[in-house]
Coordinates of C-alpha atoms in Angstrom, one line a residue:
Chain A
M1190 CA 7.4 19.2 -30.2
R1191 CA 6.8 22.4 -29.3
F1192 CA 6.5 23.8 -32.8
R1193 CA 5.2 21.8 -36.0
F1194 CA 3.8 21.8 -39.0
T1195 CA 0.6 20.3 -40.6
S1196 CA -0.8 20.4 -44.4
T1197 CA -4.2 19.7 -43.1
A1198 CA -6.5 22.7 -40.9
I1199 CA -4.9 23.2 -37.8
D1200 CA -6.9 20.8 -35.2
T1201 CA -7.0 23.9 -32.0
A1202 CA -8.5 21.4 -29.4
Q1203 CA -6.2 18.4 -29.5
A1204 CA -3.0 21.1 -30.1
R1205 CA -5.1 23.5 -26.8
R1206 CA -5.0 20.1 -24.5
Q1207 CA -1.5 19.3 -24.9
L1208 CA -1.6 22.3 -22.5
L1209 CA -3.2 21.4 -19.6
D1210 CA -2.1 22.6 -16.0
Q1211 CA -3.5 21.7 -13.1
G1212 CA -1.2 24.8 -11.7
A1213 CA -2.3 26.7 -14.7
G1214 CA -4.8 28.9 -13.9
G1215 CA -5.0 31.5 -17.3
Y1216 CA -4.1 30.2 -21.0
V1217 CA -4.2 32.3 -23.8
S1218 CA -3.8 31.1 -28.1
F1219 CA -3.6 33.6 -30.9
E1220 CA -4.6 32.1 -34.3
G1221 CA -3.7 33.7 -37.5
W1222 CA -6.4 33.9 -40.7
V1223 CA -6.8 35.0 -43.8
R1224 CA -7.6 38.5 -43.8
D1225 CA -10.1 39.0 -47.4
F1226 CA -7.8 42.2 -48.0
N1227 CA -4.0 43.8 -47.5
E1228 CA -2.2 46.0 -48.6
G1229 CA -4.6 47.9 -50.7
Q1230 CA -5.5 44.3 -52.2
E1231 CA -8.7 42.0 -52.5
V1232 CA -7.2 38.2 -51.7
T1233 CA -8.9 35.6 -51.9
R1234 CA -6.7 33.2 -51.2
L1235 CA -2.9 32.4 -50.0
E1236 CA -0.2 30.0 -50.4
Y1237 CA 1.8 29.0 -47.3
E1238 CA 5.6 27.5 -47.9
A1239 CA 8.4 27.0 -45.1
F1240 CA 11.9 25.9 -45.5
Q1241 CA 10.9 22.8 -42.8
E1242 CA 14.4 21.9 -41.2
L1243 CA 15.4 25.2 -40.5
A1244 CA 11.7 26.3 -39.9
V1245 CA 11.0 23.8 -37.2
K1246 CA 14.4 24.3 -35.5
E1247 CA 14.0 27.9 -35.7
G1248 CA 10.4 27.5 -33.8
E1249 CA 11.6 25.5 -31.1
R1250 CA 14.0 27.6 -30.3
I1251 CA 11.5 31.1 -29.9
V1252 CA 9.1 28.2 -28.1
A1253 CA 11.3 27.6 -25.6
E1254 CA 12.8 31.5 -25.4
A1255 CA 9.7 32.9 -24.9
L1256 CA 9.1 29.2 -21.6
Q1257 CA 12.8 30.3 -20.3
R1258 CA 12.1 34.3 -20.9
F1259 CA 8.5 34.5 -19.3
P1260 CA 7.1 32.1 -15.9
V1261 CA 4.8 30.2 -17.9
R1262 CA 3.5 26.8 -17.4
Q1263 CA 3.6 25.1 -21.6
A1264 CA 3.8 27.0 -25.1
L1265 CA 3.3 25.3 -28.1
C1266 CA 2.3 27.0 -31.7
I1267 CA 1.5 25.2 -34.8
H1268 CA 1.6 26.6 -38.2
R1269 CA -0.1 25.0 -41.7
I1270 CA 1.3 25.4 -44.9
G1271 CA 0.3 24.6 -48.4
N1272 CA -3.7 26.5 -49.8
L1273 CA -5.5 28.3 -48.1
D1274 CA -9.0 30.3 -47.9
L1275 CA -10.2 33.1 -47.2
S1276 CA -10.8 33.0 -42.5
D1277 CA -8.3 29.4 -42.9
M1278 CA -6.7 29.3 -39.5
A1279 CA -2.5 29.9 -41.0
V1280 CA -1.4 29.7 -37.1
W1281 CA -1.2 29.4 -33.9
V1282 CA 0.1 29.6 -30.9
G1283 CA -1.2 28.8 -27.0
V1284 CA 0.1 28.9 -23.9
S1285 CA -0.4 28.2 -20.3
A1286 CA 0.0 29.5 -17.2
V1287 CA -0.5 30.4 -13.5
H1288 CA -0.7 34.4 -14.0
R1289 CA -3.0 35.8 -17.2
G1290 CA -0.6 38.2 -17.5
E1291 CA 3.1 36.1 -18.4
A1292 CA 0.4 33.4 -20.9
F1293 CA -0.8 37.4 -22.6
D1294 CA 3.4 38.6 -23.1
A1295 CA 4.3 34.9 -23.8
C1296 CA 1.5 34.2 -26.9
R1297 CA 2.0 37.4 -28.7
H1298 CA 6.5 37.0 -27.9
I1299 CA 5.8 33.8 -29.7
I1300 CA 4.0 35.0 -33.1
D1301 CA 5.7 38.2 -33.0
E1302 CA 9.6 36.1 -33.3
V1303 CA 7.6 33.2 -35.1
K1304 CA 6.6 35.7 -37.7
H1305 CA 10.5 37.7 -37.9
R1306 CA 12.4 34.9 -37.7
V1307 CA 10.8 31.5 -39.1
P1308 CA 10.9 30.7 -42.7
I1309 CA 7.7 30.6 -44.1
W1310 CA 6.5 32.4 -47.1
K1311 CA 2.9 33.5 -48.2
K1312 CA 2.1 33.9 -51.3
E1313 CA -1.1 36.3 -51.8
H1314 CA -3.8 36.1 -54.6
Y1315 CA -5.8 38.7 -55.2
R1316 CA -8.7 39.2 -57.0
S1317 CA -7.5 41.3 -60.1
G1318 CA -5.7 38.4 -60.9
D1319 CA -2.7 39.2 -59.8
S1320 CA -0.7 37.3 -57.3
G1321 CA 2.9 37.9 -55.2
W1322 CA 4.9 36.6 -52.6
V1323 CA 4.7 39.5 -49.8
N1324 CA 7.6 41.7 -48.1
C1325 CA 8.8 40.1 -51.5
E1326 CA 8.1 41.4 -54.1
R1327 CA 7.6 44.9 -53.7
C1328 CA 11.6 45.8 -52.7
A1329 CA 12.6 43.5 -55.1
A1330 CA 10.3 45.7 -57.9
A1331 CA 13.0 48.5 -58.5
P1332 CA 15.8 47.0 -59.3
H1333 CA 14.8 44.4 -62.0
H1334 CA 11.9 44.9 -64.3
D1335 CA 13.5 43.5 -67.8
S1336 CA 12.0 39.7 -65.6
A1337 CA 9.8 37.5 -67.3
S1338 CA 8.9 36.0 -64.5
H1339 CA 7.4 38.9 -63.6
S1340 CA 4.6 39.3 -65.0
M1341 CA 2.9 38.0 -62.6
H1342 CA 3.8 39.8 -59.8
K1343 CA 2.3 43.6 -57.7
Chain B
M138 CA 33.2 21.7 -55.5
Q139 CA 29.9 20.6 -55.2
L140 CA 27.2 21.9 -53.9
K141 CA 23.1 21.9 -52.6
V142 CA 20.9 24.7 -53.4
Q143 CA 17.0 24.6 -52.4
Y144 CA 15.7 27.9 -53.1
Y145 CA 12.2 29.0 -51.9
A146 CA 8.8 31.0 -53.0
L147 CA 9.8 34.0 -55.0
M148 CA 13.1 32.5 -56.2
R149 CA 11.7 29.8 -56.6
E150 CA 10.3 30.9 -59.2
Q151 CA 12.3 32.8 -60.7
A152 CA 14.7 30.1 -60.5
G153 CA 12.5 27.7 -62.2
R154 CA 13.5 25.1 -60.0
S155 CA 13.8 24.0 -56.1
E156 CA 16.9 21.9 -55.5
E157 CA 19.4 21.5 -57.8
M158 CA 23.4 20.1 -57.5
L159 CA 25.3 22.8 -58.7
E160 CA 29.7 22.2 -59.0
T161 CA 30.4 26.3 -58.2
A162 CA 33.6 27.8 -57.3
A163 CA 32.1 29.8 -54.7
A164 CA 34.1 29.7 -51.8
T165 CA 31.3 31.9 -49.2
P166 CA 27.0 32.2 -49.7
A167 CA 28.1 35.8 -51.2
D168 CA 29.6 34.5 -54.0
L169 CA 28.2 32.5 -54.8
Y170 CA 24.3 34.4 -54.6
V171 CA 26.7 36.9 -56.9
E172 CA 26.9 33.8 -59.9
L173 CA 23.5 32.8 -59.2
T174 CA 22.0 35.8 -59.5
S175 CA 24.0 36.3 -62.5
R176 CA 22.7 32.8 -63.9
Y177 CA 18.7 33.6 -62.5
R178 CA 18.2 36.9 -62.1
F179 CA 17.0 36.9 -58.8
T180 CA 15.6 40.6 -57.6
L181 CA 16.1 40.0 -54.0
T182 CA 19.7 41.6 -52.6
R183 CA 21.8 40.0 -50.7
E184 CA 20.7 43.2 -48.1
Q185 CA 17.7 41.0 -47.8
L186 CA 18.5 38.5 -47.5
K187 CA 19.8 35.6 -44.9
V188 CA 21.7 32.4 -45.6
A189 CA 21.3 29.3 -44.2
V190 CA 23.9 26.2 -44.5
N191 CA 23.6 22.8 -43.9
S192 CA 19.9 23.6 -41.9
E193 CA 21.2 26.4 -39.7
F194 CA 21.8 30.0 -40.6
S195 CA 24.9 31.1 -41.5
D196 CA 27.3 34.8 -42.1
W197 CA 27.6 35.2 -45.9
S198 CA 31.2 35.1 -45.6
R199 CA 31.9 31.3 -44.2
R200 CA 33.6 29.0 -46.6
L201 CA 31.5 26.6 -48.0
A202 CA 32.8 23.1 -48.2
A203 CA 32.2 20.4 -50.6
G204 CA 28.9 18.7 -50.1
D205 CA 27.2 21.8 -48.5
A206 CA 22.9 22.5 -48.3
V207 CA 22.6 26.4 -49.3
V208 CA 20.0 28.4 -48.6
F209 CA 19.6 31.9 -49.4
I210 CA 15.7 32.9 -47.2
P211 CA 13.8 35.6 -49.0
P212 CA 11.8 37.9 -46.9
V213 CA 9.9 35.9 -44.7
A214 CA 6.4 35.9 -43.7
G215 CA 4.6 33.9 -42.0
G216 CA 1.5 33.5 -39.3
Chain C
M1305 CA -24.8 39.6 -26.8
R1306 CA -22.1 40.5 -25.7
F1307 CA -21.8 39.5 -22.2
R1308 CA -22.9 35.7 -21.2
F1309 CA -23.5 32.9 -17.8
T1310 CA -23.3 29.7 -18.3
S1311 CA -23.7 27.1 -16.6
T1312 CA -22.2 24.2 -18.0
A1313 CA -18.8 24.1 -19.9
I1314 CA -18.4 27.3 -22.0
D1315 CA -18.4 26.0 -26.2
T1316 CA -15.6 27.8 -26.7
A1317 CA -16.4 26.3 -30.7
Q1318 CA -19.8 28.1 -31.0
A1319 CA -18.4 30.6 -29.0
R1320 CA -15.7 31.8 -31.7
R1321 CA -17.5 31.0 -34.6
Q1322 CA -20.0 34.4 -33.2
L1323 CA -16.0 36.1 -33.7
L1324 CA -15.7 34.6 -37.9
D1325 CA -15.4 37.4 -39.9
Q1326 CA -13.2 37.8 -42.6
G1327 CA -11.5 40.8 -42.0
A1328 CA -10.1 39.9 -39.5
G1329 CA -6.5 38.7 -39.5
G1330 CA -5.8 37.8 -35.7
Y1331 CA -7.7 36.8 -32.8
V1332 CA -7.2 35.6 -29.6
S1333 CA -8.6 34.1 -26.7
F1334 CA -8.0 33.7 -23.0
E1335 CA -9.1 31.5 -21.0
G1336 CA -9.6 31.0 -16.9
W1337 CA -9.2 27.5 -15.7
V1338 CA -9.5 26.9 -12.3
R1339 CA -6.3 26.4 -10.8
D1340 CA -5.5 23.4 -8.3
F1341 CA -3.4 26.1 -5.8
N1342 CA -4.0 29.8 -4.5
E1343 CA -2.7 32.0 -2.0
G1344 CA -0.5 28.9 -0.2
Q1345 CA -3.3 26.8 0.0
E1346 CA -4.5 23.7 -2.4
V1347 CA -7.5 24.1 -4.1
T1348 CA -10.0 21.0 -4.5
R1349 CA -13.0 23.0 -6.2
L1350 CA -14.3 25.7 -6.7
E1351 CA -17.9 28.1 -6.9
Y1352 CA -18.9 30.2 -9.0
E1353 CA -22.0 33.2 -7.7
A1354 CA -22.6 36.8 -9.6
F1355 CA -25.7 39.4 -10.0
Q1356 CA -26.4 38.2 -12.1
E1357 CA -29.4 41.3 -13.9
L1358 CA -26.1 44.8 -12.2
A1359 CA -22.5 41.3 -14.4
V1360 CA -24.6 40.9 -17.2
K1361 CA -24.5 44.9 -18.0
E1362 CA -21.2 45.6 -16.8
G1363 CA -20.1 43.3 -18.5
E1364 CA -21.8 44.2 -22.0
R1365 CA -20.3 47.2 -20.7
I1366 CA -17.3 46.4 -20.6
V1367 CA -16.8 44.3 -23.9
A1368 CA -18.5 47.8 -25.8
E1369 CA -16.4 50.1 -24.0
A1370 CA -13.3 47.3 -25.6
L1371 CA -15.1 47.5 -28.9
Q1372 CA -14.8 51.5 -29.3
R1373 CA -11.1 51.8 -27.5
F1374 CA -9.1 48.6 -29.5
P1375 CA -10.2 49.0 -33.1
V1376 CA -11.0 45.3 -33.1
R1377 CA -14.0 43.5 -35.0
Q1378 CA -15.6 41.1 -32.6
A1379 CA -15.8 40.8 -28.6
L1380 CA -17.6 38.2 -26.0
C1381 CA -17.5 37.2 -22.9
I1382 CA -18.9 33.8 -21.1
H1383 CA -18.3 33.2 -17.6
R1384 CA -19.3 30.1 -16.1
I1385 CA -21.2 29.7 -12.8
G1386 CA -22.3 27.0 -10.5
N1387 CA -19.1 23.8 -8.8
L1388 CA -16.1 24.4 -10.7
D1389 CA -13.3 21.3 -10.7
L1390 CA -10.1 21.3 -10.9
S1391 CA -8.5 22.5 -14.9
D1392 CA -12.3 23.8 -15.5
M1393 CA -12.9 26.5 -17.9
A1394 CA -14.8 29.4 -15.9
V1395 CA -14.2 32.0 -18.2
W1396 CA -13.9 33.2 -21.6
V1397 CA -12.9 36.0 -23.9
G1398 CA -12.7 35.7 -27.2
V1399 CA -11.7 39.3 -29.8
S1400 CA -11.2 39.3 -33.3
A1401 CA -9.7 41.7 -34.9
V1402 CA -7.1 44.0 -38.0
H1403 CA -4.3 42.8 -36.9
R1404 CA -3.5 41.4 -33.6
G1405 CA -2.3 43.8 -31.4
E1406 CA -5.3 44.9 -31.0
A1407 CA -6.6 41.9 -30.9
F1408 CA -3.9 41.4 -27.7
D1409 CA -4.9 44.5 -26.1
A1410 CA -8.6 43.9 -26.4
C1411 CA -9.2 40.8 -25.1
R1412 CA -6.3 41.7 -22.5
H1413 CA -8.1 45.1 -21.1
I1414 CA -11.6 43.1 -21.9
I1415 CA -10.6 40.3 -18.9
D1416 CA -8.9 42.7 -16.4
E1417 CA -11.7 44.4 -16.1
V1418 CA -14.0 41.5 -15.8
K1419 CA -12.0 40.6 -12.5
H1420 CA -12.6 44.1 -11.9
R1421 CA -16.6 45.5 -11.8
V1422 CA -18.4 42.6 -12.8
P1423 CA -20.2 41.1 -9.2
I1424 CA -19.1 37.4 -9.6
W1425 CA -17.2 36.1 -6.8
K1426 CA -15.8 32.4 -6.1
K1427 CA -15.8 30.3 -2.6
E1428 CA -11.8 27.9 -2.5
H1429 CA -13.0 24.3 -1.6
Y1430 CA -9.7 22.9 -0.2
R1431 CA -7.8 20.7 -0.1
S1432 CA -7.7 21.3 4.5
G1433 CA -11.8 21.0 4.4
D1434 CA -11.7 24.8 5.0
S1435 CA -12.8 27.2 2.3
G1436 CA -13.6 30.6 1.5
W1437 CA -14.7 33.5 -0.4
V1438 CA -11.9 34.7 -2.4
N1439 CA -10.8 38.7 -1.3
C1440 CA -13.7 39.1 1.5
E1441 CA -12.4 36.1 3.7
R1442 CA -9.3 37.8 4.2
C1443 CA -10.2 41.3 4.4
A1444 CA -12.6 40.9 6.5
A1445 CA -10.9 38.6 9.4
A1446 CA -10.2 41.5 11.4
P1447 CA -13.0 43.1 12.9
H1448 CA -15.5 40.1 14.1
H1449 CA -13.7 36.4 14.9
D1450 CA -16.2 36.5 17.0
S1451 CA -19.7 35.1 15.0
A1452 CA -20.1 31.7 14.4
S1453 CA -20.9 31.5 11.3
H1454 CA -17.0 32.0 10.5
S1455 CA -16.1 28.7 11.5
M1456 CA -15.7 27.1 7.7
H1457 CA -14.0 30.3 6.5
K1458 CA -10.4 31.0 6.5
Chain D
M620 CA -40.8 51.4 4.2
Q621 CA -40.6 48.1 2.5
L622 CA -37.6 47.3 0.6
K623 CA -36.1 44.2 -1.0
V624 CA -32.4 43.2 -0.3
Q625 CA -30.6 40.0 -1.9
Y626 CA -27.3 38.9 0.0
Y627 CA -24.3 36.7 -2.5
A628 CA -21.7 35.1 -1.1
L629 CA -19.8 35.4 1.8
M630 CA -23.6 37.9 2.5
R631 CA -25.3 35.3 1.9
E632 CA -23.9 32.9 4.1
Q633 CA -23.6 35.3 6.8
A634 CA -27.9 37.1 7.0
G635 CA -28.4 33.0 6.1
R636 CA -30.8 33.8 3.2
S637 CA -31.0 35.3 -0.4
E638 CA -33.5 38.0 -0.1
E639 CA -36.0 39.1 2.2
M640 CA -38.6 42.2 1.7
L641 CA -38.3 44.5 4.3
E642 CA -38.8 47.1 6.8
T643 CA -37.0 49.7 7.3
A644 CA -36.6 53.3 8.1
A645 CA -33.5 53.6 6.2
A646 CA -33.3 56.6 4.6
T647 CA -30.0 55.3 2.4
P648 CA -28.5 52.3 1.5
A649 CA -25.3 53.7 4.1
D650 CA -28.3 53.8 6.7
L651 CA -29.3 50.5 5.6
Y652 CA -25.8 49.0 5.5
V653 CA -25.2 50.6 9.2
E654 CA -29.1 48.5 9.7
L655 CA -28.5 45.4 8.8
T656 CA -24.8 44.9 9.9
S657 CA -25.6 44.9 14.0
R658 CA -28.6 42.4 12.9
Y659 CA -26.6 39.9 10.6
R660 CA -22.7 41.1 12.0
F661 CA -21.1 41.5 8.5
T662 CA -17.4 42.2 8.2
L663 CA -16.6 43.5 5.7
T664 CA -16.9 47.4 6.2
R665 CA -18.2 49.6 3.8
E666 CA -15.2 50.6 2.8
Q667 CA -14.9 47.2 1.0
L668 CA -18.3 46.8 -0.4
K669 CA -20.1 48.2 -3.5
V670 CA -23.9 49.6 -3.8
A671 CA -26.7 48.6 -6.2
V672 CA -30.4 49.7 -6.8
N673 CA -32.5 48.5 -8.4
S674 CA -29.3 46.4 -10.9
E675 CA -27.0 49.7 -11.8
F676 CA -24.6 50.9 -9.5
S677 CA -25.7 53.8 -6.3
D678 CA -23.8 56.3 -5.2
W679 CA -24.4 55.1 -0.6
S680 CA -26.1 58.3 -0.6
R681 CA -28.6 57.7 -2.9
R682 CA -32.3 58.4 -1.5
L683 CA -34.5 55.4 -0.6
A684 CA -38.1 54.8 -2.5
A685 CA -40.4 52.4 -0.8
G686 CA -40.1 49.1 -3.8
D687 CA -36.3 49.3 -4.3
A688 CA -34.1 46.5 -4.8
V689 CA -30.5 47.0 -2.7
V690 CA -27.1 44.9 -2.9
F691 CA -24.7 45.6 -1.3
I692 CA -22.2 43.8 -3.2
P693 CA -18.7 42.4 -1.8
P694 CA -15.0 42.4 -3.0
V695 CA -15.3 40.6 -6.6
A696 CA -13.3 37.9 -7.9
G697 CA -14.7 37.0 -11.4
G698 CA -12.4 34.4 -13.6

């Protein structure tokens, strides 16, 4: 299993141990952290939600593709769901490889693809009291301003 | 025909539920989205969504069968 | 101090804490591991040696350059010296940034520059019983085959 | 003129010492390397080395002064 979800803090030390390989000379990891500012708004916390059944399949496909495309040894991605505070880790990707260049390339490829393809959504809560689903609210704002459920969204 | 529909994120909030069993005449996910949008006033257009049937990405023109589980997928934002 | 040496295991958890930043949304780290095979030889262990006075200055310059060149928040590099076994961590680089792309770029830049510019040397010990200073033996082998001190080098 | 010379890695092994105080007439690091190579039979050519004086990288043609600390730097291999 090379892609999984957790509803508690990601255990990076344990995850890293899965990637240890005596033939690997380089190891690259990425962590996505909850940032205090996004697109002009002060963020206070986040909620992550996933369509887990499909997300795990798509995540596994992404990591498997990376293992095929780049000459790397091991790769793994873990995504957090639920409520996160500032500086919490939302996602972790780790890759070990014989040479460091491929580890960097594969790690970056995996996180880029995960962000584009895996059905995960985040709702940002702002200092202003507003909140919004990232990538959903802005593009959706124009067509319908009449819906009552919109009152708390930007 | 009865289908299972699950809602996530913004669409879950707009539908006011996370899933439901639905009796519908919709032949395709595209038809089903038109029907559900008139009911729940979803703000996302079909062009902004993907759709999954039985936990795999699907075409909008796929023929739905009784018992299928349909999920409309808003723009994703992992990481 | 953004570049330092240690003669004991690199404490990555402590190092990572130095890079935490509520404005950072991405964190990339690199680890160099002792690999069991290099250029056709089975490696059993390594020795690292540094000209520390100059190495620390040059390492600091590299990290400072990366902080200027890439829009990142924090960066740090720690290099191990002494005797290392297979899978031990020889070097660690961590970078936090607002956006992940810059964190990847800066992390890779730092490790590439460290490997090229910082006066650190490693001696590989091979299963065959031979040993050799990486990047020194091969190029040096041709001119003098008469030196007695060569017997254990490739 | 007395200089301090430090040796690292392969050169430390070939010189059989990690540092020494040296009485020399060498005017530059380049001259000094010729002198030391004839003594220790260093296998690295000057083109393969860098040189540092007083813990900063230096030109090979720098004028050495009494008390300077000189280090010849073999090809590096960190990480």
